[in-house]
Amino acid sequence: MEIVKNNLELTRTASKIERDVKNQAIQELRRMREEKGWTISELSCVTGFPNDTFDRIEIGRKSISLFVICMLAHVYGKSVRIVFE
């Protein structure tokens, strides 16, 4: 029973860390978008994603995938590493 309890606690901790890392990445990606002077509509045109995708990601209503993080870093001409620093 103790192993199950420890695994559940580790899963919760990992989930929290993942959310925190993704939230930090979203903030950094928003900063990069604003640094370029782009609106969400302009970013959507560049990436081909619908406007509401980035709008919902930036306000926290949609989760961001690692694929989207990598794609946006590329669009901004940055390494993925900088997004997580």
mmCIF file of C-alpha atoms in Angstrom:
data_model
loop_
_atom_site.group_PDB
_atom_site.id
_atom_site.type_symbol
_atom_site.label_atom_id
_atom_site.label_comp_id
_atom_site.label_asym_id
_atom_site.label_seq_id
_atom_site.Cartn_x
_atom_site.Cartn_y
_atom_site.Cartn_z
ATOM 1 C CA MET A 1 0.000 0.000 0.000
ATOM 2 C CA GLU A 2 2.889 2.361 0.801
ATOM 3 C CA ILE A 3 4.302 1.913 -2.728
ATOM 4 C CA VAL A 4 0.968 2.887 -4.273
ATOM 5 C CA LYS A 5 0.808 5.966 -2.037
ATOM 6 C CA ASN A 6 4.374 6.971 -2.976
ATOM 7 C CA ASN A 7 3.672 6.464 -6.685
ATOM 8 C CA LEU A 8 0.559 8.621 -6.458
ATOM 9 C CA GLU A 9 2.517 11.350 -4.683
ATOM 10 C CA LEU A 10 5.278 11.196 -7.307
ATOM 11 C CA THR A 11 2.701 11.408 -10.091
ATOM 12 C CA ARG A 12 1.113 14.493 -8.514
ATOM 13 C CA THR A 13 4.507 16.119 -8.038
ATOM 14 C CA ALA A 14 5.517 15.395 -11.633
ATOM 15 C CA SER A 15 2.211 16.797 -12.905
ATOM 16 C CA LYS A 16 2.713 20.001 -10.913
ATOM 17 C CA ILE A 17 6.259 20.379 -12.204
ATOM 18 C CA GLU A 18 5.056 19.830 -15.779
ATOM 19 C CA ARG A 19 2.334 22.493 -15.366
ATOM 20 C CA ASP A 20 4.824 24.946 -13.853
ATOM 21 C CA VAL A 21 7.348 24.388 -16.654
ATOM 22 C CA LYS A 22 4.693 24.791 -19.341
ATOM 23 C CA ASN A 23 3.358 27.965 -17.697
ATOM 24 C CA GLN A 24 6.878 29.392 -17.616
ATOM 25 C CA ALA A 25 7.320 28.472 -21.291
ATOM 26 C CA ILE A 26 4.023 30.169 -22.181
ATOM 27 C CA GLN A 27 5.115 33.368 -20.451
ATOM 28 C CA GLU A 28 8.443 33.324 -22.284
ATOM 29 C CA LEU A 29 6.786 32.608 -25.645
ATOM 30 C CA ARG A 30 4.331 35.487 -25.064
ATOM 31 C CA ARG A 31 7.286 37.751 -24.268
ATOM 32 C CA MET A 32 9.006 36.691 -27.509
ATOM 33 C CA ARG A 33 5.821 37.347 -29.499
ATOM 34 C CA GLU A 34 5.486 40.797 -27.982
ATOM 35 C CA GLU A 35 9.202 41.465 -28.526
ATOM 36 C CA LYS A 36 8.609 40.842 -32.244
ATOM 37 C CA GLY A 37 5.637 43.197 -32.073
ATOM 38 C CA TRP A 38 3.302 40.484 -33.331
ATOM 39 C CA THR A 39 -0.344 40.146 -32.477
ATOM 40 C CA ILE A 40 -1.862 36.716 -31.968
ATOM 41 C CA SER A 41 -3.444 37.099 -35.433
ATOM 42 C CA GLU A 42 -0.052 37.707 -37.004
ATOM 43 C CA LEU A 43 1.409 34.711 -35.186
ATOM 44 C CA SER A 44 -1.486 32.618 -36.451
ATOM 45 C CA CYS A 45 -0.755 33.696 -40.027
ATOM 46 C CA VAL A 46 2.908 32.738 -39.663
ATOM 47 C CA THR A 47 2.207 29.345 -38.090
ATOM 48 C CA GLY A 48 -1.060 28.362 -39.755
ATOM 49 C CA PHE A 49 -2.708 27.716 -36.392
ATOM 50 C CA PRO A 50 -6.109 29.309 -35.679
ATOM 51 C CA ASN A 51 -6.142 32.556 -33.653
ATOM 52 C CA ASP A 52 -8.055 30.996 -30.802
ATOM 53 C CA THR A 53 -5.365 28.348 -30.300
ATOM 54 C CA PHE A 54 -2.732 30.856 -29.174
ATOM 55 C CA ASP A 55 -5.256 33.054 -27.416
ATOM 56 C CA ARG A 56 -6.444 30.097 -25.319
ATOM 57 C CA ILE A 57 -2.869 28.946 -24.663
ATOM 58 C CA GLU A 58 -1.763 32.385 -23.466
ATOM 59 C CA ILE A 59 -4.715 32.804 -21.091
ATOM 60 C CA GLY A 60 -4.285 29.291 -19.726
ATOM 61 C CA ARG A 61 -7.414 27.698 -21.146
ATOM 62 C CA LYS A 62 -5.530 25.297 -23.397
ATOM 63 C CA SER A 63 -2.495 23.201 -22.658
ATOM 64 C CA ILE A 64 0.585 23.701 -24.794
ATOM 65 C CA SER A 65 2.354 20.714 -26.271
ATOM 66 C CA LEU A 66 6.081 20.291 -26.617
ATOM 67 C CA PHE A 67 5.557 20.293 -30.395
ATOM 68 C CA VAL A 68 4.003 23.783 -30.271
ATOM 69 C CA ILE A 69 6.743 25.040 -27.934
ATOM 70 C CA CYS A 70 9.419 23.790 -30.349
ATOM 71 C CA MET A 71 7.608 25.209 -33.377
ATOM 72 C CA LEU A 72 7.199 28.636 -31.773
ATOM 73 C CA ALA A 73 10.838 28.749 -30.683
ATOM 74 C CA HIS A 74 11.781 28.048 -34.304
ATOM 75 C CA VAL A 75 9.396 30.745 -35.584
ATOM 76 C CA TYR A 76 11.000 33.256 -33.208
ATOM 77 C CA GLY A 77 14.487 32.169 -34.263
ATOM 78 C CA LYS A 78 15.353 30.945 -30.766
ATOM 79 C CA SER A 79 16.498 27.624 -29.392
ATOM 80 C CA VAL A 80 14.004 25.597 -27.407
ATOM 81 C CA ARG A 81 16.432 25.813 -24.518
ATOM 82 C CA ILE A 82 15.894 29.566 -24.128
ATOM 83 C CA VAL A 83 12.174 28.997 -23.621
ATOM 84 C CA PHE A 84 12.894 26.992 -20.483
ATOM 85 C CA GLU A 85 15.578 29.219 -18.967
#
